[in-house]
XYZ file of C-alpha atoms in Angstrom:
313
model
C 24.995 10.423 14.196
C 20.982 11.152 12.651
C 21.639 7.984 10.265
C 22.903 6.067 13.525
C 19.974 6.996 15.763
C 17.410 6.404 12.951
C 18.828 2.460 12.452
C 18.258 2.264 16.128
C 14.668 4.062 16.222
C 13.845 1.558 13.389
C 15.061 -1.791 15.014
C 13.603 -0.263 18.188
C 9.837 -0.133 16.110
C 11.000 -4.251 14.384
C 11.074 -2.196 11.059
C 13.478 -4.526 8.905
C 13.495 -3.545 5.272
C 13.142 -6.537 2.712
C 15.789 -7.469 0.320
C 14.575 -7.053 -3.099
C 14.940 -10.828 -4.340
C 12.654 -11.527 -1.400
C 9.907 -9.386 -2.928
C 10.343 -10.297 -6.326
C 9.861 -14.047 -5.231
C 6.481 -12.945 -3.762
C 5.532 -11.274 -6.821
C 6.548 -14.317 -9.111
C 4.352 -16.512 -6.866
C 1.399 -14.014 -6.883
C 1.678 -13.536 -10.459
C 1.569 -17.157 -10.452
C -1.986 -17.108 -8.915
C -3.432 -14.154 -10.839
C -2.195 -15.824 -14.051
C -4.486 -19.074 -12.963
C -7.575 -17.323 -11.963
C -7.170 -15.066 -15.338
C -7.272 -18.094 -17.172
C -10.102 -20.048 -14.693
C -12.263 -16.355 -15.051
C -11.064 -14.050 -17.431
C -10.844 -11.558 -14.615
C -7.756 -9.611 -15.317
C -5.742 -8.647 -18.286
C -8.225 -11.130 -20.491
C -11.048 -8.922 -19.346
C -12.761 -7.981 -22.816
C -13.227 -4.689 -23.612
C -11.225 -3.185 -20.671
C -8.498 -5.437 -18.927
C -8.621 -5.582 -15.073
C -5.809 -4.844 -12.422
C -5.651 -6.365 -8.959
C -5.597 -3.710 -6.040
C -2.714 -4.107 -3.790
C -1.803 -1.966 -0.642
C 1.104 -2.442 1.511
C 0.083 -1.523 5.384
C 3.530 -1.126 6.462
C 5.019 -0.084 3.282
C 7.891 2.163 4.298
C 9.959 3.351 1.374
C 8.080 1.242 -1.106
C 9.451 -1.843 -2.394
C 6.511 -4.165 -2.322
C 4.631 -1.315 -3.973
C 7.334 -0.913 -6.789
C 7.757 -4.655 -7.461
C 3.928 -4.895 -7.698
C 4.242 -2.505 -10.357
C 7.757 -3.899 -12.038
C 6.818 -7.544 -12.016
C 3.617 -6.429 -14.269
C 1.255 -7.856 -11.445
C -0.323 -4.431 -11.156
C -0.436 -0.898 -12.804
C 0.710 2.203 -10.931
C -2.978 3.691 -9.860
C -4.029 0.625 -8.390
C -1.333 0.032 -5.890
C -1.337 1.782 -1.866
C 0.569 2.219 1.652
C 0.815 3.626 4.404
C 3.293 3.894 7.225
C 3.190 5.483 10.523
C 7.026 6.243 9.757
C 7.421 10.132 9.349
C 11.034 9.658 8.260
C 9.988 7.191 4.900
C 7.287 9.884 4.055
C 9.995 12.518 3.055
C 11.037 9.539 0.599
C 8.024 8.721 -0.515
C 7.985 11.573 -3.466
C 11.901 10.771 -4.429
C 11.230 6.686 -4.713
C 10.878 5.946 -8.581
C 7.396 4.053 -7.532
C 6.057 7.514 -7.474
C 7.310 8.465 -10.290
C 4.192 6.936 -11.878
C 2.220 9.560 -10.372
C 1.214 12.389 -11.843
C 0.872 15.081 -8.917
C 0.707 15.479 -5.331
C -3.156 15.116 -5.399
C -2.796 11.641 -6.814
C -0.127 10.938 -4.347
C -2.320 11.965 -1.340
C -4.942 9.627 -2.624
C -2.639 6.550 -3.061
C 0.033 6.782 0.313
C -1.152 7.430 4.007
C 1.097 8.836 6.674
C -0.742 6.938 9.741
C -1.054 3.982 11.948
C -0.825 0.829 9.445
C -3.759 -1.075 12.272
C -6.091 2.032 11.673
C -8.624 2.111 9.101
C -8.036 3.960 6.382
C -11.145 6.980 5.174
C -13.463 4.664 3.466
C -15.091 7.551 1.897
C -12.247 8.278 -0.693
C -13.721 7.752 -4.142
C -12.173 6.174 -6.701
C -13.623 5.609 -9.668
C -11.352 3.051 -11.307
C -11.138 0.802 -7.864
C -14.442 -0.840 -6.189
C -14.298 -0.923 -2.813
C -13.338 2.618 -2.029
C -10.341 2.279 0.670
C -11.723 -0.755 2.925
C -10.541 -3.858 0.885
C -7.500 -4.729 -1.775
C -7.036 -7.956 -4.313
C -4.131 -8.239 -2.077
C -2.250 -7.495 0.866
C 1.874 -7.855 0.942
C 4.300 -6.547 3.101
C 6.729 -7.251 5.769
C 4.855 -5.569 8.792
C 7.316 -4.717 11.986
C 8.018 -7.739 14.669
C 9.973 -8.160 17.478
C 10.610 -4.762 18.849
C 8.671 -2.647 20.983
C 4.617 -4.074 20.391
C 2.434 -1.729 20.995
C 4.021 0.172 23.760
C 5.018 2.840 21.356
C 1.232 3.348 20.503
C -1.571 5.743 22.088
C -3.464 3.089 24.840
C -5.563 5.008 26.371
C -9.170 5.810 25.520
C -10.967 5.386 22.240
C -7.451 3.960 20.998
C -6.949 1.188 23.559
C -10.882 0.017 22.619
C -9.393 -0.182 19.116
C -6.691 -2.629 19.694
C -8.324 -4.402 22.130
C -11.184 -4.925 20.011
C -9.124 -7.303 17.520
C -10.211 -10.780 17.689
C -6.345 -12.263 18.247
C -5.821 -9.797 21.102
C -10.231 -10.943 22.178
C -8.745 -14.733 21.994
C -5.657 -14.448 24.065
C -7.018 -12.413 27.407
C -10.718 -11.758 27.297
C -12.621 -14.961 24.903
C -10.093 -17.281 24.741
C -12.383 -20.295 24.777
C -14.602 -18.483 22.038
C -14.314 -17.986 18.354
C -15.573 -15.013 18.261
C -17.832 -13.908 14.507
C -17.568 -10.084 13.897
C -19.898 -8.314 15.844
C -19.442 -10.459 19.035
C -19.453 -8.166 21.904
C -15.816 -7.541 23.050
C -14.454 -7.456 26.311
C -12.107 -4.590 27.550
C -8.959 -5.368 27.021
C -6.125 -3.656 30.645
C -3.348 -1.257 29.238
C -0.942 -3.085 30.367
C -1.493 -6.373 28.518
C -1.919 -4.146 25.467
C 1.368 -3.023 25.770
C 3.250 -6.358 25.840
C 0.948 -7.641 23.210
C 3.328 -8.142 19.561
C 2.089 -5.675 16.726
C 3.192 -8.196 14.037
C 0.190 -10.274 15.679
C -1.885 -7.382 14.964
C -0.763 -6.723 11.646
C -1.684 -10.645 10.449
C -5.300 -9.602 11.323
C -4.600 -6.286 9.568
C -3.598 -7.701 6.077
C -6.599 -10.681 6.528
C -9.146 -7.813 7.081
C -7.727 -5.381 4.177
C -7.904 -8.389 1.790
C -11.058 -8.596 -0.168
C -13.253 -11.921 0.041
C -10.693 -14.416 -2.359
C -7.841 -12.002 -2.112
C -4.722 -12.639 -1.667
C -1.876 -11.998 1.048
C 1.552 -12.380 1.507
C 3.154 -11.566 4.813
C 6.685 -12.163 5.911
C 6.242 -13.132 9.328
C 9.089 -14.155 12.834
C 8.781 -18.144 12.226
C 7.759 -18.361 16.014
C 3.921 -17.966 14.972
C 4.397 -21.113 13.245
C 5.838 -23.132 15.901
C 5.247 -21.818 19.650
C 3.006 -23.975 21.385
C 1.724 -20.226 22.929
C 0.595 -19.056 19.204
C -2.112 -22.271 18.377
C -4.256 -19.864 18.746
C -2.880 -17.054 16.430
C -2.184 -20.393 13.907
C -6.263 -21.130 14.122
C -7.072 -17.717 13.524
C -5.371 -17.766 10.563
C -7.133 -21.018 8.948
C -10.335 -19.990 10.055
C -10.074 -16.620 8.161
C -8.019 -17.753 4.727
C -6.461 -21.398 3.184
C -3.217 -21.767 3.707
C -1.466 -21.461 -0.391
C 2.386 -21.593 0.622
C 4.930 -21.130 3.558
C 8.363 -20.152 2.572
C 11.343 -20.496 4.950
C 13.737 -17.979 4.499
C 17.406 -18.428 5.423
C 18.483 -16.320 8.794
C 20.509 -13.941 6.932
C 17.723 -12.752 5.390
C 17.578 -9.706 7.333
C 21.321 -9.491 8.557
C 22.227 -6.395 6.664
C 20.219 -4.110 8.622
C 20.051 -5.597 12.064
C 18.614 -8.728 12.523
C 19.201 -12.548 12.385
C 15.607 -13.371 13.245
C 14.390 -16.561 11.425
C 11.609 -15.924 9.242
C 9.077 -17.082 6.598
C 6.531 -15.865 3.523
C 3.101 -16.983 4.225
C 0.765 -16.708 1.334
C -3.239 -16.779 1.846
C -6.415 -16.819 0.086
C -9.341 -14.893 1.935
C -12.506 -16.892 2.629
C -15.371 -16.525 0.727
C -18.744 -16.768 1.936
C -19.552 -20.014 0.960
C -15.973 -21.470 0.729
C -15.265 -24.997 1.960
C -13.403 -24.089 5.096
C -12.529 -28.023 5.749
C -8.308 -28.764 7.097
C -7.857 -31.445 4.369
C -5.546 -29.730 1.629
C -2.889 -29.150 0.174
C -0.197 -26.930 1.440
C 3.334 -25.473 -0.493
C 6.030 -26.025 1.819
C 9.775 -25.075 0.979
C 12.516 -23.711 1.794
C 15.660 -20.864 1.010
C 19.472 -21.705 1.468
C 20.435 -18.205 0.406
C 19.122 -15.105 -1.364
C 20.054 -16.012 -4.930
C 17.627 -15.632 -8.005
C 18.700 -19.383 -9.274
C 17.151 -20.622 -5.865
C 13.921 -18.428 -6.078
C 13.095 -19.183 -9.975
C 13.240 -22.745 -9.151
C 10.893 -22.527 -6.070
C 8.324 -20.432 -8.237
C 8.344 -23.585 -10.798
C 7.481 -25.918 -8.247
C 4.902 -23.977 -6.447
C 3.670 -23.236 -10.758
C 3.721 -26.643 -10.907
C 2.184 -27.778 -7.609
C -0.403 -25.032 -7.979
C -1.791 -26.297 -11.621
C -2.006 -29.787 -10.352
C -3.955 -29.180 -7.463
């Protein structure tokens, strides 16, 4: 009856847990992209004397997978990787999951996973000396963030809280500026409860993962293929290309998700942060593909062509 009432707590929050040839797909194409820059930079494992690892924190990370592939697919070593999940139930796992493993106490744990609201900012004052950057930005951002359950009803809206969320330039551009693009520091308009509530986290957590990234970073988001097609959502859509270029979009096949509750269609999208100075221009290039079913054949293949795309352009 507990396992019963926790599958329906978690569908009730949109928390759908990714298949693991999903994640390993996003790693391949990520590792993809380090591998160029490494070669373009020398930033990573090339990095003479010490070699270089790319900081990666999943904000929705739940028992760990995108965190344990980062580590398994060699994209990333064990110290540099972080989550955090509002989830009190994947917290008891999160010392039994072999990711942790890699760990060598519960200090170091403490310092790497966060029990807490994957929209709130994290305690920027956390040093660590082998990651720039403290807790406020990350190489990259991956995850599969909750969608289509309960938005943000399920979320504290009153007060300093309800300021918070409101204050995020998607939820700005759909009821307060939405004839504005507003920079950071714009003054923001109060934002009613009520539209709060109806308002779709997974909305919320595409700002999330752009603001985590750091300036070039990278993210990869599994996101309800709505955003890319509702007539209601241009706005969500020029959010996105006015923040980061546009690498890839993945369609993943409708039983994606099946096995634990859900036949929503949806897609990876894969993003490079802005830079300051970055050409920000429409005309480019843009991976586009798509996923009969969830077989490693299938996925190799599509990380060859997007290899092979990639190099080209």
């Amino acid at each position: 009856m507990a396992e019963v009432a926790y599958k329906t707590r978690k569908q009730d929050l949109g928390i759908y847990y990714t298949p693991e040839p999903v994640v390993a797909f996003v790693f391949d194409i990520l590792n993809v992209l380090k591998k160029k820059q490494d070669e373009e930079s020398a930033r990573w494992e090339s990095h003479e004397p010490n070699p270089h690892y790319p900081s990666v924190i999943d904000p929705a990370v739940g028992e760990g997978i995108f965190l344990k592939m980062a580590i398994e697919s060699g994209f990333t070593k064990p110290r540099y990787v972080f989550g955090v999940d509002i989830d009190e139930h994947v917290v008891e796992q999160w010392e039994r999951i072999n990711l942790l493993k890699s760990f060598g106490s519960r200090a170091d744990l403490e310092n790497h996973f966060f029990n807490q609201d994957g929209l709130r900012p994290l305690n920027h004052d956390r040093i660590l000396p082998y990651k720039r950057g403290g807790l406020k930005e990350f190489d990259a951002v991956v995850g599969n963030p909750p969608y289509g359950g309960c938005g943000l009803a399920g979320l504290n809206l009153k007060g300093e809280p309800a300021a918070y969320y409101g204050s995020f330039e998607l939820v700005q551009r759909k009821y307060a500026n939405s004839n504005n693009n507003l920079a950071l520091g714009d003054f923001r308009k109060p934002v009613p409860a009520e539209k709060l509530t109806r308002y779709p986290i997974e909305l919320l957590f595409i700002e999330r993962f752009i603001q985590l990234a750091k300036p070039g970073g990278w993210i990869a988001i599994i996101i309800p293929d709505g955003i890319l097609a509702n007539s209601s959502l241009q706005y969500v859509r020029e959010f996105i290309v006015d923040r980061a270029k546009v690498l890839a979009i993945v369609s993943l096949p409708r039983e994606t998700f099946k096995q634990v509750g859900t036949n929503a269609k949806t897609s990876i999208l894969f993003l490079r942060k802005y830079r300051k100075g970055d050409d920000r221009g429409l005309d480019y290039r843009v991976f586009l593909a798509s996923i009969s079913k969830l077989d490693e054949q299938g996925f190799d293949l599509l990380t060859e062509s997007f290899e092979e795309f990639h190099y080209d352009g």
